[in-house]
Each structure stands twice: as C-alpha cells, then as structure tokens.
Amino acid sequence: MKRVIYTIYIMFFIFSIDVLSQNVQVLNKDNIDEIIKLMTLDEKVKMLSGVGDIYNTSKEELIEPLVNGQVAATFSIPRLGIVSTVTTDGPAGVKLDTIQKGIMHKTYATCFPSATTLASTWNLELVEKIGRAMGNETLEFGSDALLGPGINIQRNPLTGRNFEYFSEDPVISGEMGAAVIAGIQSQGVSACVKHFAANNIETNRMSINAVISQRALREIYLRGFERAIKKSNPWMLMTAYNKLNGYYTPEHPDLLKTILRDEWKYDGLVVTDWGAGKDHPAQMRAGNELMMPGHPVQSERLIKAVNSGKLDEKVIDQNVKKVLEYVVKTPRFRNYKYSNKPNLILNATICREAASEGIVLLKNKEETLPLRNKVKKIALFGKNSYHLIVGGTGSGRVIFKYAAPLSEALENVGMSISKPLANYYKNYNDSVVRVTVPTMKVRTRNIIDFAPEPSVSKEQIEQIVKKTDVAILTIGRNAGELWDRDVNGYFKLSSTEMELVRCISEIYKKNNKKFIVILNIGGPIEVESWRDCADAIVLAWQPGQEGAYALVDILKGNVTPSGKLAVTFPRNYEDVPSSKSFPGVPEDNPVNAFYEEGIYVGYRYYDSFNVMPAYEFGYGLSYTNFSYSPLILSSNKFDKRISVYVTIKNTGKTAGKETVQLYLNAPSGVLEKPEQELKDFAKTNLLKPGEVQQLEFNLDLDDLASFHTGKSQWIAEQGKYEVSVGSSSRDIRSKSQFVLERDVVVEQTHDVLYPNFLLNELTKKK
Ligand code: BGC
C-alpha cells in the first residue's frame, strides 16, 4: 500500500513539474518577461521583423500566408506558444487579394468611403460605426490588425495619398482617427494608426526629407496623432517612409522615444512602414520595434550588431516585449475561429449612410436640387457616370464585389437616362484596355479611372437636350500611392472636360434646363474657372462601394446634404501655401521638402493672409436652413475650462442635420497666432422643420495654447480670446469673448525635432 501511495506521489510530483514548466514555457499575458528569458538571440531577432509578405520575401523564405489579404505576419515560436499574427491593409476596409500565388479568390470585403469622405460627415458616432464594421470584417476575415486609419495632414492638393487622409486640420484628423480606432478595436482587433509622421509627399517617398519647424510639427503634423493616441490608444502605430528633419522616421529616437513614449505615454507597438528606413539597429534603438514586412537580412544585421557590441541585447529584449504584448491581445492568440463571412449586407447599409453624410453640396442655384419627381429624363454625361471611382489606388484600395455606377442607381430608383448617351459611354468604357498610369501599366477595371474623358460634340448635345430634362456630368479623378498629381490635366480640368462643361452648360441654359456637375474625386481640384457654368455641384468624393446609391439619395432629396469640407478648395493651385515648395528640391529629383508655410496650412493660411478660397474649410450647403442662437459662454474669465452653448433651429421646410464648428482666435502676444483655429465641432440630430437642439462645446487650457519653440512649451497667452460658432470657417453666426488673465504654461516639452536646415518660414510680420 505504502508503495502505491509513494508511486502516486512521485507521479503527481512529475505531473506538477510538467504542468509548471509548461506554464512557464507557454506565452500568456503575465509571463512575457519569463518567456523572453527562454528565447535564443536568434529567436528574439526574428520576432522583430515580419514574415510572410508575399511580395517582398524571396521564394525560399516565403511562408504561406495565413489568410487571404495578409500583407505581413509576425514570427511564430510554437515551442513557446507564440503564434503568428496577421496584418491586412486598410484604411478603407480590409484589402483582400483577388489573386494570391496564382489562386483566384472569390472573397470580397466592403469598400468603405475614403477617409476624406468620412471626415466630411463631421459625424464622429457614424465614423466610429464605420470603424466597428471595418473591425468586424478584420476579425471575421481572420486578420489581427487593420493597417489604418491614416491621419496625416492634407498639406497639398496634389499629394497622391490624400484620399487616405482626413483633413488639412489636426483637430478633425485626430478626432476622426480616434473614432475609427475606437470602432476597430471594439471588435478585439488592432487598428494601426499611420504614417507617423509628416507623410505628405509621394514623390521620392522612400527618402524625401521633410524639413519642418518645431512649432509647425507640434501644432499641425503631430497634433492629430497625439489626440488620436491619447483618446483611443491604438495597439499599433506605423512610422513613415519619409525622413523628418534629417532622420528616417523609424530611426528617429526623438520622435519615437521622447515624444511618442515619454511625452504622450504611448504603450502600443511601433512598426515600420513596409520596407522603410535603412539602418536596422538604429531602428531598434529608436524604439521602432517591428520591421515590416520583414526580411531575413534584418535579423542577421541585428545579430551582428549585438555580437559586435553595437546594439545592447537589452534593447532587443525591450522590443521583443512590445511585440509579445501585442501578440497576446490578438484574436489569433485567443484562437478565435473566424467565419470568413462578416455581415456584408449590414456593412453596405452603413457604407451608404456614411457616404450620403459625407457628400458635400457645393452649389445649388435656384434649388436645382433636389430633383425629387420633377425630373423625368436625365442626360448622363461623363465616363465616371458609368463607372464610379469608389476609392483610391495602391495599398489603400479595397477589393469589393460590386459598386453600382450612377447610371444603374438612377435607373433602379425609377429615373430614366438617355439611352444613346449611355451606350456611347458604355462602349467607350468597354474599349478602355490599357492606359498608362504613372505607376501601373496593368489592365484592371479601375483603369477607366485614368482614361481620358471622351468628348461629345456640340451637335450631339443639341440632339440630347431635346429629349432630356436635366444634364448631369460626372468628373472623375483617381490617385494613390507612389505618385503625386500634376496641376495640368489633374488639378485642372482637361481641355475636353472644360469643353464639355461649357457646351453642356450653354446648350442646357439656352433650353431653360439645368446642368449638374458631380465631382467623383479624391481631393480638391480647380473649380473656379468653370463653376459658374453649373447650376449645381455635388462633391461625391470617393464614396465607397455604395456611393452611387448615396448620391441618388442626395440628388432625389431622400437625404438632405449635411457634409462639409474638411479641406479647402483653393481658387488656383498657386494660392496653396505649400505650392511653392511642393514636392521638394531639386525639382527634377526632390531630396528635401521645406515646409516654409509653417503653421499656415489650409484655412489657417487663407484666413490669416486674406486669400479668398473657392470653397472654404467647413463649407457645405443643405436643402434646409438653420438659425443659430447667440452663443452663451459659461464664463467670461477662463479658469480651467469654458463651456460654449448654442441652440440650432431648422428654419427651413425639410428635415436636416447641421454641422456646427467652433473656432478660436487667440491673442497675439509673444507668439504669432493664425486668424482662427478649429477647436471643436458637433453635428445636430436630424432636425425636423421648426425643431431646435442645443449643442455644447468645451474649451480646455490646451485648446488655448500655442507652441513656444524657444521654451519648448505649450503656452496659453494672456489676453482676450474670441470664440466663434459657425456653419463654415467663413460663415460665422455668433461670436463672444473671454479673458485669460495671465500666461499659463500648459505643458513643458522637450527641445527636440529641430529642422536640419535653416527655414525661411512664412510669418504675418513680413
Ligand atoms: C504603405 C502602407 C501599407 C503597407 C502595407 C506601404 O507601402 O505605405 O500604408 O499599409 O504598404 O501594404
């Protein structure tokens, strides 16, 4: 008996040791430090670069993608329970692949409206809902991270990637970014805020050096990131390709350690953009923990650096820790069984709702719109009326199943379109086979986006006008990664487009019929020279796969437009403050980009230097009208916080929503201040005619502060502050003032990120 008990005891002992050792050896959220101790140096360095990138990895190194659409994965160490986790692009939805390793996939994701469209909704709840839908698709397609949102500033209208970014303003960029991140991460997957920082130029994007003053960086280019990070804590952040003041961003310790970690207390994972930077040990030291998409040479270099004493193994350990802290949060680590079947039907309805709120009505002479039932037959001009540009190109493109063109959406709601015209454009679109686009020469459906606009003769229009009640012309533009756009033929209309606008306008006017232009574009284009020709202009942006139906909702009046511009439409390209220095110098092969406009980006420039835009920041018409009550301040003396109240009333005949913007004019003391800056915004509910709603805004001390370069401080200067509430940046409805009685240092920061060249910055004092 004793013997049996003894044997049982020994067995139990061995079992316990086994279980205990298993506990130590298998990763969980509480044993990361112990797990790192069990890893070899080789394993550790491999954890610091990605694997499984289908494009960049050599055949021998290619690891089967875990899911369709994977753009990289993290390294796995099965003996320690470390699983591989997957990243997929963003930011307009999950980017699956149509063909991967020769296999044709038939899985599609939802192509959501572009970031610029989302920002134009000014509706944070709605944008968070979009984030939730994107996050759910990420989860259900088996990915762990969606590579978005992109929250860089739209500094110049020619930038190829503007459609992936929200706005020219850091407050709206940061708020929108925070809403998308919160939505995505509510589904238990990671968002990845990108591209940190100052990623505003695609020309020579792998090396261009953005030279920016400390103040412009703090107030414009970093501010949105700071806001989004502090509000929504993204699990992942992607650095950028460009250099910033002399350093590659992933190799910039001041950017990543001093600002991101020390000042902002960011505790997520920092990854490189795909193939960014040069010096891998430097990236490790700077705190860019994961190199994406990963290449074996990177790990080899890290081992060499450790062995030669150039890199402390402690740095490797710290960075591995960050990667593992990320891994334990992912669905793959939780062994989540994804379905590959997210609710695409539900997501399509969310898509349509967001697109219709993001569409901006730029012009509406004599109530041309809504069409309601007064119009029977439409002459639908423009190749993009028959092929909607849903989103931009490059990694931000989403492979979706179907996007109805406007022609189809109109017909589906019972409107009739001119058949001969439809046949003409359909034949043209079908004949578009190969168009040379700056970065791609392949034949794809989207190539119609880049085909020249075909002309329609005056005689043909004269025929068409007789049989139609109204003319609609869609003008399309697409762009994306790797290239910036040109002024001629891109920012400006081509001669054929111009001719078309003039002829349609003239002929329809002669016949007492209306002419509507739809802009299906990724970012601002020139409108000044032709907008008088149109009776109405509807800015559809790149509205995602349900865009055509959203447009019909607006055209017919089922939805009252409530979108407003989050980016200024300048009258001429030369009016853009960065036009003189974009993309950079030397002109034929830019190396440096001098951001000499400083803090005067977008409306901050137009308003401070009295330059009239074509359509100002915050602008957008409605089918109804709103009145604003005089604003009420909670106090006329600032102490910690001031609340601002305004009551909005729908004074028109149609239900609608109003976007209300709060601007602040700060006193110029030691620091020069822009004429006004957006500090807060809110959107009303859908107000019925006669209905009122009170909105509340809050101003905290940091809303009053500007960055003092010499002192590296955020300072709120004493004096009189003017608060304005308006329907756009130039349609201010009510103003009031409060006083700050003494200077307040809101935050002491570090004296870092100074430009590596002398900058001749724009100032009001000159
Ligand atoms: C882009 C990133 C993208 C990554 C992965 C890069 O070229 O700049 O935005 O997430 O590729 O596709």
PDB file of C-alpha atoms and ligand atoms in Angstrom, residues 71 89 147 161 194-195 205 238 241 273-274 395 481, ligand 1:
ATOM      1  CA  VAL A  71       0.476  41.822 -46.128  1.00  0.00           C
ATOM      2  CA  ASP A  89      -4.424  46.807 -45.354  1.00  0.00           C
ATOM      3  CA  LEU A 147      -3.473  48.969 -41.274  1.00  0.00           C
ATOM      4  CA  ARG A 161      -2.478  59.660 -50.887  1.00  0.00           C
ATOM      5  CA  LYS A 194      -0.227  55.640 -39.758  1.00  0.00           C
ATOM      6  CA  HIS A 195       2.103  57.155 -41.102  1.00  0.00           C
ATOM      7  CA  ARG A 205       8.682  58.824 -50.838  1.00  0.00           C
ATOM      8  CA  MET A 238       3.199  52.691 -38.214  1.00  0.00           C
ATOM      9  CA  TYR A 241       8.822  56.226 -45.245  1.00  0.00           C
ATOM     10  CA  ASP A 273       6.085  51.116 -42.996  1.00  0.00           C
ATOM     11  CA  TRP A 274       6.776  48.304 -45.485  1.00  0.00           C
ATOM     12  CA  SER A 395      -2.419  49.633 -50.662  1.00  0.00           C
ATOM     13  CA  GLU A 481       0.457  55.608 -53.507  1.00  0.00           C
TER      14      GLU A 481
HETATM   15  C1  BGC B   1       2.073  51.660 -47.396  1.00  0.00           C
HETATM   16  C2  BGC B   1       1.313  51.362 -46.114  1.00  0.00           C
HETATM   17  C3  BGC B   1       0.708  49.992 -46.210  1.00  0.00           C
HETATM   18  C4  BGC B   1       1.827  48.986 -46.418  1.00  0.00           C
HETATM   19  C5  BGC B   1       1.355  47.553 -46.496  1.00  0.00           C
HETATM   20  C6  BGC B   1       3.067  50.572 -47.720  1.00  0.00           C
HETATM   21  O1  BGC B   1       3.598  50.742 -48.983  1.00  0.00           O
HETATM   22  O2  BGC B   1       2.732  52.892 -47.286  1.00  0.00           O
HETATM   23  O3  BGC B   1       0.328  52.335 -45.916  1.00  0.00           O
HETATM   24  O4  BGC B   1      -0.024  49.712 -45.063  1.00  0.00           O
HETATM   25  O5  BGC B   1       2.481  49.295 -47.642  1.00  0.00           O
HETATM   26  O6  BGC B   1       0.727  47.297 -47.676  1.00  0.00           O
END
